[in-house]
Amino acid sequence: MESGVEELMPRLLPVDDCDLAEDFDPTVPPRTPQEYLKRVQIEAARCPDVVVAQIDPKKLRKKQTVNISISGCQPAPEGYSPTLKWQQQQVANFSAVRQSLNKHRNHWRSQHLDSNVTMPKSEDEEGWKKFCLGERVYSEIDALSDNENLGIDYIKVGFPPLLSIVSRMNQATVTSVLEYLISWFGEKKFTPELGRWLYALLACLEKPLLPEAHSLIRQLARRCSEVRVLEENKNEEQMSALNLIICLVSRYFDQRDLADEPS
C-alpha cells in the first residue's frame, strides 16, 4: 500500500541518509537544513491517509438537499385546460413585466417604504409567511375584526408584493421566500394573496436558474396541478391562476415536460 502511495504521491522533499546529531529531537526547532527536512518528513508520515471533517449540523441551513423530480404535472380537469394561444399570451405578458421590473428596479429600490412596512430577515420563515399572506390567511382566521373599517390592516391581510418591496430583495431572499411559500402551499389551500406573491417572486427570479430555484419552481407547478384536480369547488378565477403558474414555470422557464397540452 505504501509503495502505491509513493508512486501516486512522490516525495517532494527527499532526504538522503545523513548524519544527524545523536541528540536530534524532532520536537524542538531545527538547527540545520537537514534537521528541518527530516522533521517535515516525520510529520508527513504521521498524517492520516484520510481526513474526515467535523461539521456542526446546527450551522447548516436546513433543506439544502436539492431534489429535482422528472415527474410531470397532472392534466387539467376537463373544461379547464388552457389553450396554446392563452399560454403564449401569458408568457409574453410575463416577459414584459420582468423587463419593466429590471429596467426600473433601481428607481423602486430608492423609494421610501411606509413606516408600517418592516421586511423580515431572509432566514425568518414564519415572519415572511405572515408578511406575505397576513395573519388572517396564515392563522386560518375566517373573519377580520371589527376594526377593518378603519382602513386596511396589512398585518392582518398581508403586504402586497409592491415594486418598492420586491426590488429590495436580492436573489437569495427571493429564493428563500419562494421556498417558504411553496412549503406552506404544500399543505394549505391556494389563496389570492399567495398567488400574487408567487407571480411576483417568479418575476424576480434571474435566469439561468440556480439548481435550488429550478427544483422549487418544478415543485410549485406540480402542486398547482394537484390542487386544481383535487379542488371540489372549482371556480374560473382560481383555475386560471393555477394554470398561469404552471404555464410560466413550464413555458417561460423552459420546463416543457410540465406544460399543459393545448386544448
CSV table of C-alpha atoms in Angstrom, one decimal:
chain,number,residue,atom,x,y,z
A,1,MET,CA,0.0,0.0,0.0
A,2,GLU,CA,2.8,2.4,0.9
A,3,SER,CA,4.6,1.7,-2.4
A,4,GLY,CA,1.4,2.6,-4.2
A,5,VAL,CA,1.1,5.9,-2.3
A,6,GLU,CA,4.8,6.6,-3.1
A,7,GLU,CA,4.0,6.2,-6.9
A,8,LEU,CA,1.0,8.5,-6.8
A,9,MET,CA,2.5,11.0,-4.4
A,10,PRO,CA,6.2,11.2,-4.9
A,11,ARG,CA,8.2,12.8,-2.2
A,12,LEU,CA,8.8,16.5,-2.9
A,13,LEU,CA,11.4,16.8,-0.2
A,14,PRO,CA,13.6,13.7,-0.5
A,15,VAL,CA,16.0,13.4,2.4
A,16,ASP,CA,19.1,11.2,1.9
A,17,ASP,CA,20.6,9.4,4.8
A,18,CYS,CA,22.7,11.9,6.6
A,19,ASP,CA,24.5,12.0,9.9
A,20,LEU,CA,22.3,13.8,12.4
A,21,ALA,CA,23.4,14.5,15.9
A,22,GLU,CA,22.7,11.8,18.4
A,23,ASP,CA,20.7,14.3,20.5
A,24,PHE,CA,18.4,15.2,17.5
A,25,ASP,CA,14.9,16.0,18.9
A,26,PRO,CA,12.2,16.4,16.3
A,27,THR,CA,10.0,18.4,18.8
A,28,VAL,CA,12.4,21.3,19.0
A,29,PRO,CA,13.1,23.9,16.3
A,30,PRO,CA,15.5,22.6,13.7
A,31,ARG,CA,19.1,23.9,13.7
A,32,THR,CA,20.2,22.8,10.3
A,33,PRO,CA,18.6,22.3,6.9
A,34,GLN,CA,18.9,18.5,7.3
A,35,GLU,CA,17.1,18.6,10.6
A,36,TYR,CA,14.3,20.7,9.1
A,37,LEU,CA,13.8,18.4,6.2
A,38,LYS,CA,13.9,15.3,8.5
A,39,ARG,CA,11.3,16.9,10.8
A,40,VAL,CA,9.0,17.7,7.8
A,41,GLN,CA,9.3,14.0,6.7
A,42,ILE,CA,8.5,12.7,10.2
A,43,GLU,CA,5.4,15.0,10.4
A,44,ALA,CA,4.2,13.9,7.0
A,45,ALA,CA,4.5,10.3,7.9
A,46,ARG,CA,2.2,10.9,10.9
A,47,CYS,CA,-0.6,12.4,8.8
A,48,PRO,CA,-3.6,10.1,8.2
A,49,ASP,CA,-4.3,9.0,4.7
A,50,VAL,CA,-8.0,10.0,5.0
A,51,VAL,CA,-9.2,13.0,7.0
A,52,VAL,CA,-12.9,13.4,7.9
A,53,ALA,CA,-14.1,17.0,8.5
A,54,GLN,CA,-16.1,17.6,11.7
A,55,ILE,CA,-19.2,19.6,10.7
A,56,ASP,CA,-21.6,21.2,13.1
A,57,PRO,CA,-25.1,20.4,11.6
A,58,LYS,CA,-26.6,23.3,13.5
A,59,LYS,CA,-24.7,25.7,11.3
A,60,LEU,CA,-26.0,24.2,8.1
A,61,ARG,CA,-29.0,25.8,6.5
A,62,LYS,CA,-32.0,23.4,6.6
A,63,LYS,CA,-33.3,21.9,3.4
A,64,GLN,CA,-30.1,22.2,1.5
A,65,THR,CA,-30.6,19.0,-0.5
A,66,VAL,CA,-31.9,19.7,-3.9
A,67,ASN,CA,-34.2,17.0,-5.3
A,68,ILE,CA,-35.2,17.5,-8.9
A,69,SER,CA,-38.1,15.4,-9.9
A,70,ILE,CA,-38.7,14.5,-13.5
A,71,SER,CA,-42.4,13.7,-13.0
A,72,GLY,CA,-44.8,15.8,-14.9
A,73,CYS,CA,-47.9,17.7,-13.9
A,74,GLN,CA,-51.4,16.2,-13.6
A,75,PRO,CA,-53.6,17.0,-16.6
A,76,ALA,CA,-56.0,19.9,-16.1
A,77,PRO,CA,-59.6,18.9,-15.3
A,78,GLU,CA,-62.0,18.6,-18.2
A,79,GLY,CA,-63.1,22.1,-19.3
A,80,TYR,CA,-60.2,23.9,-17.6
A,81,SER,CA,-57.3,23.1,-19.9
A,82,PRO,CA,-55.7,26.3,-21.3
A,83,THR,CA,-55.3,26.9,-25.0
A,84,LEU,CA,-51.9,27.3,-26.5
A,85,LYS,CA,-52.8,30.9,-27.6
A,86,TRP,CA,-53.7,31.8,-24.0
A,87,GLN,CA,-50.4,30.3,-22.7
A,88,GLN,CA,-48.4,32.2,-25.3
A,89,GLN,CA,-50.1,35.4,-24.4
A,90,GLN,CA,-49.3,34.9,-20.7
A,91,VAL,CA,-45.7,34.2,-21.4
A,92,ALA,CA,-45.5,37.4,-23.4
A,93,ASN,CA,-47.1,39.5,-20.7
A,94,PHE,CA,-44.9,37.9,-18.0
A,95,SER,CA,-41.8,38.7,-20.1
A,96,ALA,CA,-42.9,42.3,-20.4
A,97,VAL,CA,-43.4,42.5,-16.6
A,98,ARG,CA,-39.9,41.1,-16.0
A,99,GLN,CA,-38.3,43.6,-18.4
A,100,SER,CA,-40.1,46.5,-16.8
A,101,LEU,CA,-39.0,45.3,-13.3
A,102,ASN,CA,-35.4,45.0,-14.3
A,103,LYS,CA,-35.4,48.4,-16.0
A,104,HIS,CA,-36.9,50.3,-13.1
A,105,ARG,CA,-35.5,48.2,-10.2
A,106,ASN,CA,-33.1,50.9,-9.0
A,107,HIS,CA,-35.8,53.5,-9.1
A,108,TRP,CA,-38.2,51.5,-7.0
A,109,ARG,CA,-35.5,50.4,-4.6
A,110,SER,CA,-34.8,54.0,-3.8
A,111,GLN,CA,-38.4,54.7,-2.8
A,112,HIS,CA,-39.1,55.0,0.9
A,113,LEU,CA,-41.2,52.3,2.4
A,114,ASP,CA,-44.2,53.3,4.6
A,115,SER,CA,-43.5,53.4,8.3
A,116,ASN,CA,-45.6,50.2,8.9
A,117,VAL,CA,-43.5,48.1,6.4
A,118,THR,CA,-40.8,46.1,8.1
A,119,MET,CA,-39.4,43.4,5.9
A,120,PRO,CA,-38.3,40.3,7.7
A,121,LYS,CA,-34.8,38.9,7.6
A,122,SER,CA,-34.1,36.5,4.8
A,123,GLU,CA,-33.9,33.5,7.2
A,124,ASP,CA,-37.2,34.4,9.1
A,125,GLU,CA,-39.5,31.8,7.5
A,126,GLU,CA,-42.5,32.5,9.8
A,127,GLY,CA,-42.0,36.2,9.5
A,128,TRP,CA,-42.2,36.1,5.7
A,129,LYS,CA,-45.2,33.9,5.7
A,130,LYS,CA,-47.1,36.3,7.9
A,131,PHE,CA,-45.7,39.3,5.9
A,132,CYS,CA,-46.9,37.9,2.5
A,133,LEU,CA,-50.1,36.1,3.5
A,134,GLY,CA,-51.2,38.1,6.5
A,135,GLU,CA,-52.3,36.8,9.9
A,136,ARG,CA,-55.8,36.1,8.6
A,137,VAL,CA,-54.6,33.6,6.0
A,138,TYR,CA,-51.6,32.3,7.9
A,139,SER,CA,-53.6,31.6,11.0
A,140,GLU,CA,-56.6,30.5,9.0
A,141,ILE,CA,-58.9,33.0,10.6
A,142,ASP,CA,-62.3,33.2,8.8
A,143,ALA,CA,-63.2,36.8,9.6
A,144,LEU,CA,-61.4,40.1,10.2
A,145,SER,CA,-62.0,42.1,13.4
A,146,ASP,CA,-64.5,44.9,13.5
A,147,ASN,CA,-61.6,47.4,13.2
A,148,GLU,CA,-61.3,46.7,9.4
A,149,ASN,CA,-63.5,49.8,8.6
A,150,LEU,CA,-60.7,52.0,10.0
A,151,GLY,CA,-58.6,51.1,7.0
A,152,ILE,CA,-56.5,48.3,5.6
A,153,ASP,CA,-54.5,46.5,8.2
A,154,TYR,CA,-51.7,44.9,6.3
A,155,ILE,CA,-50.5,42.9,9.3
A,156,LYS,CA,-53.8,41.0,9.1
A,157,VAL,CA,-54.3,40.8,5.3
A,158,GLY,CA,-50.6,40.7,4.3
A,159,PHE,CA,-48.5,43.2,2.4
A,160,PRO,CA,-48.9,43.1,-1.4
A,161,PRO,CA,-45.8,42.5,-3.5
A,162,LEU,CA,-45.2,46.2,-4.2
A,163,LEU,CA,-42.3,47.1,-6.5
A,164,SER,CA,-40.8,49.1,-3.7
A,165,ILE,CA,-40.7,45.9,-1.7
A,166,VAL,CA,-39.6,43.2,-4.2
A,167,SER,CA,-37.0,45.5,-5.7
A,168,ARG,CA,-35.2,45.4,-2.3
A,169,MET,CA,-35.0,41.6,-2.3
A,170,ASN,CA,-31.8,40.0,-3.6
A,171,GLN,CA,-31.8,36.6,-5.3
A,172,ALA,CA,-31.0,34.7,-2.1
A,173,THR,CA,-34.0,36.3,-0.4
A,174,VAL,CA,-36.3,35.8,-3.4
A,175,THR,CA,-35.4,32.1,-3.5
A,176,SER,CA,-35.8,31.7,0.3
A,177,VAL,CA,-39.3,33.4,0.3
A,178,LEU,CA,-40.3,31.3,-2.7
A,179,GLU,CA,-39.3,28.2,-0.7
A,180,TYR,CA,-41.2,29.3,2.4
A,181,LEU,CA,-44.4,30.0,0.4
A,182,ILE,CA,-44.2,26.7,-1.6
A,183,SER,CA,-43.7,24.8,1.7
A,184,TRP,CA,-46.8,26.5,3.1
A,185,PHE,CA,-48.8,25.8,-0.1
A,186,GLY,CA,-47.8,22.1,0.1
A,187,GLU,CA,-50.3,21.7,3.0
A,188,LYS,CA,-52.7,24.6,2.6
A,189,LYS,CA,-55.2,25.9,0.0
A,190,PHE,CA,-54.5,28.3,-2.7
A,191,THR,CA,-55.4,32.0,-2.0
A,192,PRO,CA,-55.3,35.2,-3.9
A,193,GLU,CA,-52.6,36.5,-1.5
A,194,LEU,CA,-50.4,33.5,-2.2
A,195,GLY,CA,-51.0,33.8,-6.0
A,196,ARG,CA,-49.9,37.4,-6.1
A,197,TRP,CA,-46.7,36.7,-4.3
A,198,LEU,CA,-45.8,33.6,-6.3
A,199,TYR,CA,-46.2,35.6,-9.5
A,200,ALA,CA,-44.1,38.5,-8.2
A,201,LEU,CA,-41.3,36.1,-7.0
A,202,LEU,CA,-41.2,34.3,-10.3
A,203,ALA,CA,-40.9,37.7,-12.0
A,204,CYS,CA,-37.9,38.4,-9.8
A,205,LEU,CA,-36.0,35.1,-10.5
A,206,GLU,CA,-33.0,35.6,-12.6
A,207,LYS,CA,-32.1,33.3,-15.5
A,208,PRO,CA,-30.4,30.9,-15.8
A,209,LEU,CA,-31.9,29.4,-12.7
A,210,LEU,CA,-29.8,28.0,-9.9
A,211,PRO,CA,-30.4,24.3,-9.1
A,212,GLU,CA,-32.4,25.2,-6.0
A,213,ALA,CA,-34.7,27.6,-7.8
A,214,HIS,CA,-35.1,25.1,-10.6
A,215,SER,CA,-36.3,22.4,-8.1
A,216,LEU,CA,-38.6,24.8,-6.3
A,217,ILE,CA,-40.5,26.0,-9.4
A,218,ARG,CA,-41.0,22.4,-10.6
A,219,GLN,CA,-42.4,21.6,-7.2
A,220,LEU,CA,-44.7,24.6,-7.4
A,221,ALA,CA,-46.0,23.6,-10.8
A,222,ARG,CA,-46.8,20.1,-9.7
A,223,ARG,CA,-48.5,21.3,-6.6
A,224,CYS,CA,-50.7,23.7,-8.7
A,225,SER,CA,-51.7,20.7,-10.9
A,226,GLU,CA,-52.6,18.7,-7.8
A,227,VAL,CA,-54.7,21.4,-6.3
A,228,ARG,CA,-56.7,22.1,-9.5
A,229,VAL,CA,-57.6,18.4,-9.7
A,230,LEU,CA,-58.5,18.0,-6.0
A,231,GLU,CA,-60.3,21.3,-5.6
A,232,GLU,CA,-64.0,20.4,-5.2
A,233,ASN,CA,-65.4,23.9,-5.6
A,234,LYS,CA,-63.7,24.9,-8.8
A,235,ASN,CA,-64.1,28.5,-10.0
A,236,GLU,CA,-62.8,30.1,-13.1
A,237,GLU,CA,-60.6,32.7,-11.3
A,238,GLN,CA,-58.7,30.1,-9.2
A,239,MET,CA,-58.3,27.7,-12.1
A,240,SER,CA,-57.0,30.4,-14.3
A,241,ALA,CA,-54.4,31.4,-11.6
A,242,LEU,CA,-53.2,27.8,-11.2
A,243,ASN,CA,-53.0,27.4,-14.9
A,244,LEU,CA,-51.0,30.7,-15.1
A,245,ILE,CA,-48.3,29.5,-12.7
A,246,ILE,CA,-48.0,26.1,-14.4
A,247,CYS,CA,-47.7,28.0,-17.8
A,248,LEU,CA,-45.0,30.3,-16.6
A,249,VAL,CA,-42.9,27.5,-15.0
A,250,SER,CA,-43.2,25.2,-18.0
A,251,ARG,CA,-43.1,27.6,-20.9
A,252,TYR,CA,-41.2,30.7,-19.7
A,253,PHE,CA,-38.7,28.8,-17.5
A,254,ASP,CA,-38.3,26.0,-20.1
A,255,GLN,CA,-39.7,23.1,-18.0
A,256,ARG,CA,-41.6,21.9,-21.0
A,257,ASP,CA,-42.3,18.4,-19.6
A,258,LEU,CA,-44.6,20.1,-17.1
A,259,ALA,CA,-46.6,22.1,-19.7
A,260,ASP,CA,-50.3,21.7,-20.2
A,261,GLU,CA,-51.2,20.2,-23.6
A,262,PRO,CA,-53.2,22.7,-25.6
A,263,SER,CA,-56.9,22.2,-25.5
